[in-house]
Amino acid sequence: HAAKQTGEPCRTWTAELDERAGEHARLGAELRAALDAGQFQVVYQPIVRMPEGRVTAVEALVRWQHPQRGMVSPAAFIPVAEQNGLIVELGAWILQTACRQMARWRAELGPTGPDRISVNVSARQLARAGFPATVAATLAATGLPAQCLTIEVTETAVFGGGQALTALHELRALGVRIALDDFGTGHSSLGLLQTVPVDVLKVDKSFVDNITEAGRHTVIARALIQVSEGLGLTAVAEGVETAEQAAALYDLGYRLLQGYYFGKPSADPDFQPRPAAAVPVA
Ligand code: C2E
Ligand code: MG
Ligand code: MG
Ligand code: MG
């Protein structure tokens, strides 16, 4: 190969790849041990209804408290767990933990607690034929009504149709809601809404980031709330960090907002309504 004769750059590149592959394999092996050692945790981020500021739902997000590396981001280890297959077992544990916690909140807090919990499910989990049965068994084991569970999937996970699409129909038949996560960043977006059974559109943070300026993001965010309303879906805006963004989204018609402005993911979230003064309604 010609590239080989160029010497150093090619060797460096190869070494880097090896290092990355090695790192990947190491992380993969550590994930297995971490699950057994109880190093994973589930944290919960509020989803707030405007204008009253009530926490109507929470999203469950996994965390890995690594003894040496500290907190490892799910963005770093979920893809590795997907690749080595551990996501099936880890995902089942996350689902069980989240449903058990939600059932506990229902019992302890009643109507002052959240109405439902959202759980992220990766492509590989969804594509397994047994996934809807796992969900049904988890609901039965934890006593959580199906109406209290939303499964978040990405456009990419359902793009190929097949078993993933079948799974969504089966989940819906159980009474579970389906949310399309990071909506607007995948390949098919609007086309998917014709064929995929979905209840909730989670409009990606990238459209929220510059929402206070007149520009493309705002045009798209406005179009997405219209599509959502027209199709009878619920829209959730993700990644709301400021009062100004919340007000701009409210103006566009968004009523369900999620982001650091309302609350960071936490093991012990605060379900107090966000006071009206803190929820800027234009
Ligand atoms: P996601 O499902 O879109 O989750 C939203 C991510 O945005 C979370 O990051 C959350 O902490 C972060 N976020 C929320 N509000 C704000 C904000 O106002 N500003 C900023 N900068 N970020 C905000 P996190 O927890 O690091 O998760 C990243 C991604 O990893 C998730 O994106 C999801 O795709 C995946 N993930 C997390 N937990 C799980 C899980 O239990 N299972 C699976 N399969 N994937 C998960
Ligand atoms: Mg999500
Ligand atoms: Mg998201
Ligand atoms: Mg996102």
Coordinates of C-alpha atoms in Angstrom, one line a residue, residues 4-217:
K4 CA 2.5 2.4 4.2
Q5 CA 5.5 3.9 2.3
T6 CA 4.7 7.4 3.7
G7 CA 6.1 6.0 7.0
E8 CA 5.6 7.9 10.2
P9 CA 2.1 9.4 9.7
C10 CA 0.7 6.0 8.9
R11 CA 2.3 4.2 11.8
T12 CA 1.1 6.9 14.2
W13 CA -2.4 6.6 12.9
T14 CA -2.3 2.8 13.2
A15 CA -0.9 3.1 16.8
E16 CA -3.7 5.5 17.6
L17 CA -6.3 3.1 16.3
D18 CA -4.8 0.2 18.2
E19 CA -4.8 2.3 21.3
R20 CA -8.4 3.3 20.8
A21 CA -9.4 -0.3 20.1
G22 CA -7.6 -1.4 23.2
E23 CA -9.3 1.3 25.2
H24 CA -12.6 0.2 23.8
A25 CA -12.0 -3.5 24.7
R26 CA -10.8 -2.5 28.2
L27 CA -13.9 -0.4 28.8
G28 CA -16.1 -3.2 27.5
A29 CA -14.5 -5.7 30.0
E30 CA -14.8 -3.2 32.8
L31 CA -18.5 -2.7 32.1
R32 CA -19.3 -6.3 32.9
A33 CA -17.4 -6.1 36.2
A34 CA -19.0 -2.7 37.0
L35 CA -22.5 -4.1 36.7
D36 CA -21.6 -6.9 39.0
A37 CA -20.0 -4.5 41.5
G38 CA -23.0 -2.2 41.6
Q39 CA -21.2 0.8 40.1
F40 CA -24.1 2.0 38.0
Q41 CA -26.7 4.4 39.3
V42 CA -29.8 5.9 37.8
V43 CA -30.5 9.6 38.2
Y44 CA -33.7 11.4 37.3
Q45 CA -34.2 14.7 35.5
P46 CA -37.5 16.6 35.8
I47 CA -39.8 17.4 32.8
V48 CA -41.9 20.4 33.6
R49 CA -45.3 21.5 32.4
M50 CA -45.6 25.2 31.7
P51 CA -47.0 27.6 32.8
E52 CA -47.7 26.1 36.3
G53 CA -44.3 24.5 36.6
R54 CA -45.4 21.1 37.8
V55 CA -43.0 18.2 37.4
T56 CA -45.1 15.9 35.3
A57 CA -42.5 13.4 34.4
V58 CA -38.8 12.4 35.0
E59 CA -36.3 11.0 32.6
A60 CA -34.1 8.2 33.9
L61 CA -30.4 8.6 33.0
V62 CA -27.7 6.1 33.8
R63 CA -24.5 7.0 35.6
W64 CA -21.3 5.0 36.1
Q65 CA -19.3 5.8 39.2
H66 CA -15.9 4.4 38.3
P67 CA -13.6 3.8 41.3
Q68 CA -10.6 5.4 39.5
R69 CA -12.0 7.5 36.6
G70 CA -14.8 9.0 38.6
M71 CA -18.1 9.7 36.8
V72 CA -18.0 8.3 33.3
S73 CA -20.5 9.8 30.8
P74 CA -23.1 7.5 29.3
A75 CA -22.2 9.0 26.0
A76 CA -18.8 7.2 26.5
F77 CA -20.0 3.8 27.7
I78 CA -23.4 3.2 26.2
P79 CA -22.0 2.8 22.7
V80 CA -19.4 0.3 24.1
A81 CA -22.2 -1.6 25.9
E82 CA -24.2 -1.6 22.7
Q83 CA -21.3 -3.1 20.8
N84 CA -20.4 -5.8 23.2
G85 CA -24.0 -6.7 23.9
L86 CA -23.9 -5.8 27.6
I87 CA -26.6 -3.2 26.9
V88 CA -29.2 -5.9 27.0
E89 CA -28.4 -6.8 30.6
L90 CA -27.5 -3.2 31.7
G91 CA -30.6 -1.9 30.0
A92 CA -32.8 -4.4 31.8
W93 CA -31.3 -3.3 35.1
I94 CA -31.9 0.4 34.3
L95 CA -35.5 -0.3 33.3
Q96 CA -36.1 -2.3 36.5
T97 CA -34.4 0.3 38.7
A98 CA -36.4 3.2 37.1
C99 CA -39.7 1.4 37.2
R100 CA -39.2 0.4 40.9
Q101 CA -38.3 4.0 41.8
M102 CA -41.3 5.3 40.0
A103 CA -43.7 2.8 41.7
R104 CA -42.2 4.0 45.0
W105 CA -42.7 7.6 44.2
R106 CA -46.3 6.9 43.3
A107 CA -46.9 5.2 46.6
E108 CA -45.1 7.8 48.6
L109 CA -46.1 11.0 46.8
G110 CA -49.4 10.2 45.1
P111 CA -50.7 13.1 43.0
T112 CA -47.9 15.5 44.1
G113 CA -45.3 13.2 42.4
P114 CA -44.6 12.8 38.7
D115 CA -47.1 11.0 36.5
R116 CA -44.7 9.1 34.5
I117 CA -41.1 8.1 33.9
S118 CA -39.1 8.0 30.7
V119 CA -36.5 5.4 30.1
N120 CA -33.9 5.5 27.2
V121 CA -33.6 2.3 25.2
S122 CA -30.8 1.7 22.7
A123 CA -31.1 0.3 19.2
R124 CA -29.7 -3.1 20.1
Q125 CA -32.1 -3.5 23.1
L126 CA -35.1 -2.6 21.0
A127 CA -34.1 -4.9 18.1
R128 CA -34.1 -8.0 20.5
A129 CA -37.2 -10.1 20.0
G130 CA -37.7 -10.4 23.8
F131 CA -37.7 -6.7 24.6
P132 CA -41.5 -6.0 24.9
A133 CA -41.8 -9.1 27.1
T134 CA -39.0 -7.8 29.3
V135 CA -40.9 -4.5 29.7
A136 CA -44.2 -6.4 30.5
A137 CA -42.4 -8.5 33.1
T138 CA -40.7 -5.5 34.6
L139 CA -44.1 -3.6 34.9
A140 CA -45.6 -6.7 36.5
A141 CA -42.7 -7.2 38.9
T142 CA -42.6 -3.5 40.0
G143 CA -46.4 -3.0 40.0
L144 CA -46.0 0.1 37.8
P145 CA -49.0 0.7 35.5
A146 CA -47.9 0.7 31.8
Q147 CA -49.4 4.2 31.4
C148 CA -46.7 5.5 33.7
L149 CA -43.9 4.4 31.4
T150 CA -42.5 6.1 28.3
I151 CA -39.8 4.4 26.3
E152 CA -37.4 6.9 24.5
V153 CA -35.9 5.7 21.3
T154 CA -33.9 7.5 18.7
E155 CA -34.8 7.9 15.0
T156 CA -31.8 5.9 14.1
A157 CA -33.0 2.9 16.2
V158 CA -36.3 2.7 14.4
F159 CA -35.1 3.8 11.0
G160 CA -34.6 0.3 9.6
G161 CA -38.1 -0.9 10.5
G162 CA -38.1 -4.7 11.2
Q163 CA -38.1 -6.0 14.7
A164 CA -37.6 -2.5 16.2
L165 CA -40.9 -1.4 14.6
T166 CA -42.7 -4.5 15.7
A167 CA -41.4 -3.9 19.3
L168 CA -42.9 -0.4 19.3
H169 CA -46.3 -1.7 18.3
E170 CA -46.1 -4.3 21.0
L171 CA -45.1 -1.7 23.6
R172 CA -47.9 0.5 22.6
A173 CA -50.3 -2.4 22.9
L174 CA -49.2 -2.8 26.5
G175 CA -50.1 0.9 27.1
V176 CA -46.6 2.2 27.2
R177 CA -45.8 5.5 25.4
I178 CA -43.2 6.0 22.8
A179 CA -41.0 9.1 22.6
L180 CA -38.7 9.9 19.7
D181 CA -35.5 11.3 21.3
D182 CA -33.2 13.9 19.9
F183 CA -35.8 14.5 17.3
G184 CA -34.6 16.3 14.2
T185 CA -31.0 15.0 14.3
G186 CA -31.5 11.6 12.8
H187 CA -31.8 10.6 9.1
S188 CA -35.4 10.4 8.4
S189 CA -37.3 12.6 11.0
L190 CA -40.5 13.7 9.4
G191 CA -40.9 10.6 7.1
L192 CA -40.7 8.3 10.2
L193 CA -43.8 9.9 11.6
Q194 CA -45.9 8.4 8.9
T195 CA -45.0 4.8 9.8
V196 CA -43.7 4.7 13.4
P197 CA -46.1 4.6 16.3
V198 CA -45.1 7.5 18.4
D199 CA -46.7 9.7 21.2
V200 CA -44.0 12.2 22.1
L201 CA -41.4 14.2 20.1
K202 CA -38.4 15.2 22.1
V203 CA -37.0 18.2 20.2
D204 CA -33.3 18.1 20.3
K205 CA -31.2 20.6 22.4
S206 CA -29.5 21.8 19.2
F207 CA -32.7 23.6 18.2
V208 CA -33.2 25.0 21.7
D209 CA -29.7 26.4 22.1
N210 CA -30.2 29.5 19.9
I211 CA -34.0 29.7 20.3
T212 CA -33.8 33.3 21.6
E213 CA -32.3 34.6 18.3
A214 CA -34.3 34.8 15.1
G215 CA -32.8 32.2 12.9
R216 CA -32.9 28.7 11.5
H217 CA -33.3 27.0 14.9

